[in-house]
């Protein structure tokens, strides 16, 4: 028994869940790819990125690149976008990434969430199918202290009824 954290709901359903275990030895800058089932349940999307840190196996079925010695990480989030059209606004991303069941809602729903399109030169050219956003928010730490955070979100347009994001 004992108290444990509930894994965050990231919306990620791996086509082959054993693939994440194989990538546990990923090093800084290594490219990683996963086949992720879209929310429509039939489309499979290849999600690829250069891992800033190793891939953590067993992170609640999700995809997370993290060094456990530091608080920074990168993770994949998939949100249902059926009926929302092509132009998804800041409220969509605020709900999808910062909800109470998400990665940042472990100790309470984040507050002061602000999401906007990223301005300026993005490191590396993004293909036209991806859009970058900046977000700032306040979340609670395990010690119940407020912590101001900033993240970047790179999101796809809707594919298979969902939006695929690297946060």
mmCIF file of C-alpha atoms in Angstrom:
data_model
loop_
_atom_site.group_PDB
_atom_site.id
_atom_site.type_symbol
_atom_site.label_atom_id
_atom_site.label_comp_id
_atom_site.label_asym_id
_atom_site.label_seq_id
_atom_site.Cartn_x
_atom_site.Cartn_y
_atom_site.Cartn_z
ATOM 1 C CA UNK A 1 0.000 0.000 0.000
ATOM 2 C CA UNK A 2 1.056 3.509 0.753
ATOM 3 C CA UNK A 3 0.309 6.762 -0.909
ATOM 4 C CA UNK A 4 1.308 7.114 -4.508
ATOM 5 C CA UNK A 5 0.858 9.620 -7.238
ATOM 6 C CA UNK A 6 -1.776 8.992 -9.845
ATOM 7 C CA UNK A 7 -0.142 9.088 -13.274
ATOM 8 C CA UNK A 8 -1.171 12.180 -15.231
ATOM 9 C CA UNK A 9 -3.609 11.709 -18.088
ATOM 10 C CA UNK A 10 -1.775 12.818 -21.197
ATOM 11 C CA UNK A 11 -4.084 11.189 -23.734
ATOM 12 C CA UNK A 12 -1.213 9.107 -25.102
ATOM 13 C CA UNK A 13 -2.087 5.581 -26.220
ATOM 14 C CA UNK A 14 0.965 3.803 -27.588
ATOM 15 C CA UNK A 15 0.442 1.382 -30.436
ATOM 16 C CA UNK A 16 3.224 -0.718 -28.898
ATOM 17 C CA UNK A 17 3.575 0.047 -25.149
ATOM 18 C CA UNK A 18 6.759 -2.043 -24.940
ATOM 19 C CA UNK A 19 8.552 0.452 -27.229
ATOM 20 C CA UNK A 20 8.982 2.982 -24.389
ATOM 21 C CA UNK A 21 10.918 0.437 -22.352
ATOM 22 C CA UNK A 22 13.331 -0.062 -25.247
ATOM 23 C CA UNK A 23 14.121 3.674 -25.261
ATOM 24 C CA UNK A 24 15.028 3.891 -21.569
ATOM 25 C CA UNK A 25 18.732 4.249 -22.469
ATOM 26 C CA UNK A 26 18.115 7.302 -24.666
ATOM 27 C CA UNK A 27 20.758 9.990 -24.186
ATOM 28 C CA UNK A 28 20.733 13.780 -24.603
ATOM 29 C CA UNK A 29 19.780 14.794 -28.122
ATOM 30 C CA UNK A 30 18.897 11.297 -29.346
ATOM 31 C CA UNK A 31 15.993 11.177 -31.797
ATOM 32 C CA UNK A 32 13.032 9.109 -30.584
ATOM 33 C CA UNK A 33 9.872 8.006 -32.384
ATOM 34 C CA UNK A 34 6.652 6.472 -31.132
ATOM 35 C CA UNK A 35 3.533 5.242 -32.878
ATOM 36 C CA UNK A 36 0.600 6.832 -31.037
ATOM 37 C CA UNK A 37 -3.040 5.910 -31.573
ATOM 38 C CA UNK A 38 -5.167 8.980 -32.384
ATOM 39 C CA UNK A 39 -8.391 9.717 -30.468
ATOM 40 C CA UNK A 40 -10.467 8.286 -33.336
ATOM 41 C CA UNK A 41 -9.038 4.876 -32.349
ATOM 42 C CA UNK A 42 -8.028 3.918 -35.885
ATOM 43 C CA UNK A 43 -5.400 6.427 -37.042
ATOM 44 C CA UNK A 44 -1.798 5.931 -35.948
ATOM 45 C CA UNK A 45 0.494 8.965 -35.796
ATOM 46 C CA UNK A 46 4.293 8.816 -35.751
ATOM 47 C CA UNK A 47 5.476 11.223 -33.036
ATOM 48 C CA UNK A 48 9.199 12.047 -33.315
ATOM 49 C CA UNK A 49 11.454 14.475 -31.468
ATOM 50 C CA UNK A 50 15.016 14.841 -30.215
ATOM 51 C CA UNK A 51 14.960 13.836 -26.550
ATOM 52 C CA UNK A 52 16.520 16.478 -24.323
ATOM 53 C CA UNK A 53 16.955 13.804 -21.634
ATOM 54 C CA UNK A 54 16.398 10.052 -21.420
ATOM 55 C CA UNK A 55 12.949 8.570 -21.961
ATOM 56 C CA UNK A 56 11.332 7.466 -18.708
ATOM 57 C CA UNK A 57 9.706 4.075 -19.131
ATOM 58 C CA UNK A 58 6.402 3.454 -17.407
ATOM 59 C CA UNK A 59 5.444 7.109 -17.069
ATOM 60 C CA UNK A 60 1.743 6.299 -16.863
ATOM 61 C CA UNK A 61 1.613 5.067 -20.439
ATOM 62 C CA UNK A 62 2.841 8.432 -21.644
ATOM 63 C CA UNK A 63 5.996 9.632 -23.343
ATOM 64 C CA UNK A 64 8.285 11.675 -21.101
ATOM 65 C CA UNK A 65 11.880 12.802 -21.583
ATOM 66 C CA UNK A 66 13.373 13.731 -18.220
ATOM 67 C CA UNK A 67 16.422 13.727 -16.000
ATOM 68 C CA UNK A 68 15.051 12.957 -12.520
ATOM 69 C CA UNK A 69 17.775 15.125 -10.912
ATOM 70 C CA UNK A 70 16.226 18.331 -12.295
ATOM 71 C CA UNK A 71 12.623 19.545 -12.477
ATOM 72 C CA UNK A 72 12.584 20.063 -16.249
ATOM 73 C CA UNK A 73 11.046 17.601 -18.674
ATOM 74 C CA UNK A 74 9.377 17.242 -22.045
ATOM 75 C CA UNK A 75 6.294 15.144 -22.622
ATOM 76 C CA UNK A 76 3.757 14.308 -25.292
ATOM 77 C CA UNK A 77 0.108 15.191 -24.797
ATOM 78 C CA UNK A 78 -2.797 14.205 -27.070
ATOM 79 C CA UNK A 79 -6.131 16.012 -26.846
ATOM 80 C CA UNK A 80 -9.436 15.254 -28.516
ATOM 81 C CA UNK A 81 -10.256 18.010 -31.023
ATOM 82 C CA UNK A 82 -13.387 16.585 -32.644
ATOM 83 C CA UNK A 83 -15.812 19.349 -33.550
ATOM 84 C CA UNK A 84 -13.361 22.139 -32.769
ATOM 85 C CA UNK A 85 -12.296 22.967 -36.347
ATOM 86 C CA UNK A 86 -8.812 23.823 -37.589
ATOM 87 C CA UNK A 87 -8.178 27.024 -35.607
ATOM 88 C CA UNK A 88 -7.734 25.988 -32.008
ATOM 89 C CA UNK A 89 -7.379 28.846 -29.567
ATOM 90 C CA UNK A 90 -5.470 29.367 -26.352
ATOM 91 C CA UNK A 91 -8.395 28.014 -24.281
ATOM 92 C CA UNK A 92 -8.081 24.633 -26.007
ATOM 93 C CA UNK A 93 -4.410 24.329 -25.018
ATOM 94 C CA UNK A 94 -5.059 25.642 -21.515
ATOM 95 C CA UNK A 95 -7.660 22.890 -20.999
ATOM 96 C CA UNK A 96 -5.644 20.140 -22.698
ATOM 97 C CA UNK A 97 -2.304 20.721 -20.969
ATOM 98 C CA UNK A 98 -3.169 22.385 -17.665
ATOM 99 C CA UNK A 99 -6.269 20.491 -16.469
ATOM 100 C CA UNK A 100 -6.382 18.983 -12.978
ATOM 101 C CA UNK A 101 -5.773 15.457 -14.360
ATOM 102 C CA UNK A 102 -2.769 16.588 -16.420
ATOM 103 C CA UNK A 103 0.933 16.602 -15.669
ATOM 104 C CA UNK A 104 0.876 20.006 -13.964
ATOM 105 C CA UNK A 105 -2.285 19.358 -11.931
ATOM 106 C CA UNK A 106 -0.839 16.796 -9.524
ATOM 107 C CA UNK A 107 -1.382 18.990 -6.460
ATOM 108 C CA UNK A 108 -4.245 21.150 -7.753
ATOM 109 C CA UNK A 109 -5.339 22.759 -10.974
ATOM 110 C CA UNK A 110 -2.775 25.320 -12.191
ATOM 111 C CA UNK A 111 -3.813 28.965 -11.923
ATOM 112 C CA UNK A 112 -2.980 32.127 -13.857
ATOM 113 C CA UNK A 113 -2.713 30.090 -17.077
ATOM 114 C CA UNK A 114 -1.848 32.228 -20.090
ATOM 115 C CA UNK A 115 -1.258 30.675 -23.518
ATOM 116 C CA UNK A 116 -0.252 32.582 -26.657
ATOM 117 C CA UNK A 117 1.425 31.863 -29.972
ATOM 118 C CA UNK A 118 5.211 31.923 -29.650
ATOM 119 C CA UNK A 119 6.767 34.969 -31.243
ATOM 120 C CA UNK A 120 10.180 35.456 -32.724
ATOM 121 C CA UNK A 121 12.565 32.964 -34.192
ATOM 122 C CA UNK A 122 11.872 29.382 -33.139
ATOM 123 C CA UNK A 123 14.988 27.195 -32.744
ATOM 124 C CA UNK A 124 15.000 25.298 -36.009
ATOM 125 C CA UNK A 125 12.360 25.662 -38.661
ATOM 126 C CA UNK A 126 8.957 24.250 -37.785
ATOM 127 C CA UNK A 127 7.076 22.599 -40.634
ATOM 128 C CA UNK A 128 3.844 24.387 -41.614
ATOM 129 C CA UNK A 129 1.809 21.589 -39.965
ATOM 130 C CA UNK A 130 3.119 22.571 -36.503
ATOM 131 C CA UNK A 131 2.496 25.675 -34.389
ATOM 132 C CA UNK A 132 4.472 26.828 -31.336
ATOM 133 C CA UNK A 133 2.854 28.362 -28.254
ATOM 134 C CA UNK A 134 4.244 29.864 -25.035
ATOM 135 C CA UNK A 135 2.447 29.322 -21.750
ATOM 136 C CA UNK A 136 2.925 30.643 -18.237
ATOM 137 C CA UNK A 137 1.104 29.362 -15.162
ATOM 138 C CA UNK A 138 1.317 28.851 -11.424
ATOM 139 C CA UNK A 139 1.236 25.359 -9.985
ATOM 140 C CA UNK A 140 1.608 23.829 -6.545
ATOM 141 C CA UNK A 141 4.699 21.885 -5.492
ATOM 142 C CA UNK A 142 4.554 18.739 -3.308
ATOM 143 C CA UNK A 143 5.161 21.072 -0.339
ATOM 144 C CA UNK A 144 2.035 23.041 -1.415
ATOM 145 C CA UNK A 145 4.045 26.126 -2.370
ATOM 146 C CA UNK A 146 3.155 28.108 -5.461
ATOM 147 C CA UNK A 147 5.643 27.830 -8.311
ATOM 148 C CA UNK A 148 5.539 30.039 -11.401
ATOM 149 C CA UNK A 149 6.383 28.068 -14.525
ATOM 150 C CA UNK A 150 6.807 28.639 -18.237
ATOM 151 C CA UNK A 151 6.527 26.026 -20.986
ATOM 152 C CA UNK A 152 6.527 25.829 -24.745
ATOM 153 C CA UNK A 153 3.988 23.743 -26.613
ATOM 154 C CA UNK A 154 4.529 22.597 -30.195
ATOM 155 C CA UNK A 155 1.240 21.332 -31.586
ATOM 156 C CA UNK A 156 0.031 19.611 -34.737
ATOM 157 C CA UNK A 157 -3.153 20.474 -36.531
ATOM 158 C CA UNK A 158 -5.972 17.995 -35.914
ATOM 159 C CA UNK A 159 -5.047 14.456 -37.013
ATOM 160 C CA UNK A 160 -7.368 11.504 -36.456
ATOM 161 C CA UNK A 161 -9.608 13.653 -34.293
ATOM 162 C CA UNK A 162 -6.788 14.822 -32.029
ATOM 163 C CA UNK A 163 -4.051 17.389 -31.550
ATOM 164 C CA UNK A 164 -0.591 16.021 -30.758
ATOM 165 C CA UNK A 165 1.597 18.257 -28.571
ATOM 166 C CA UNK A 166 5.165 18.221 -27.319
ATOM 167 C CA UNK A 167 5.287 20.229 -24.080
#
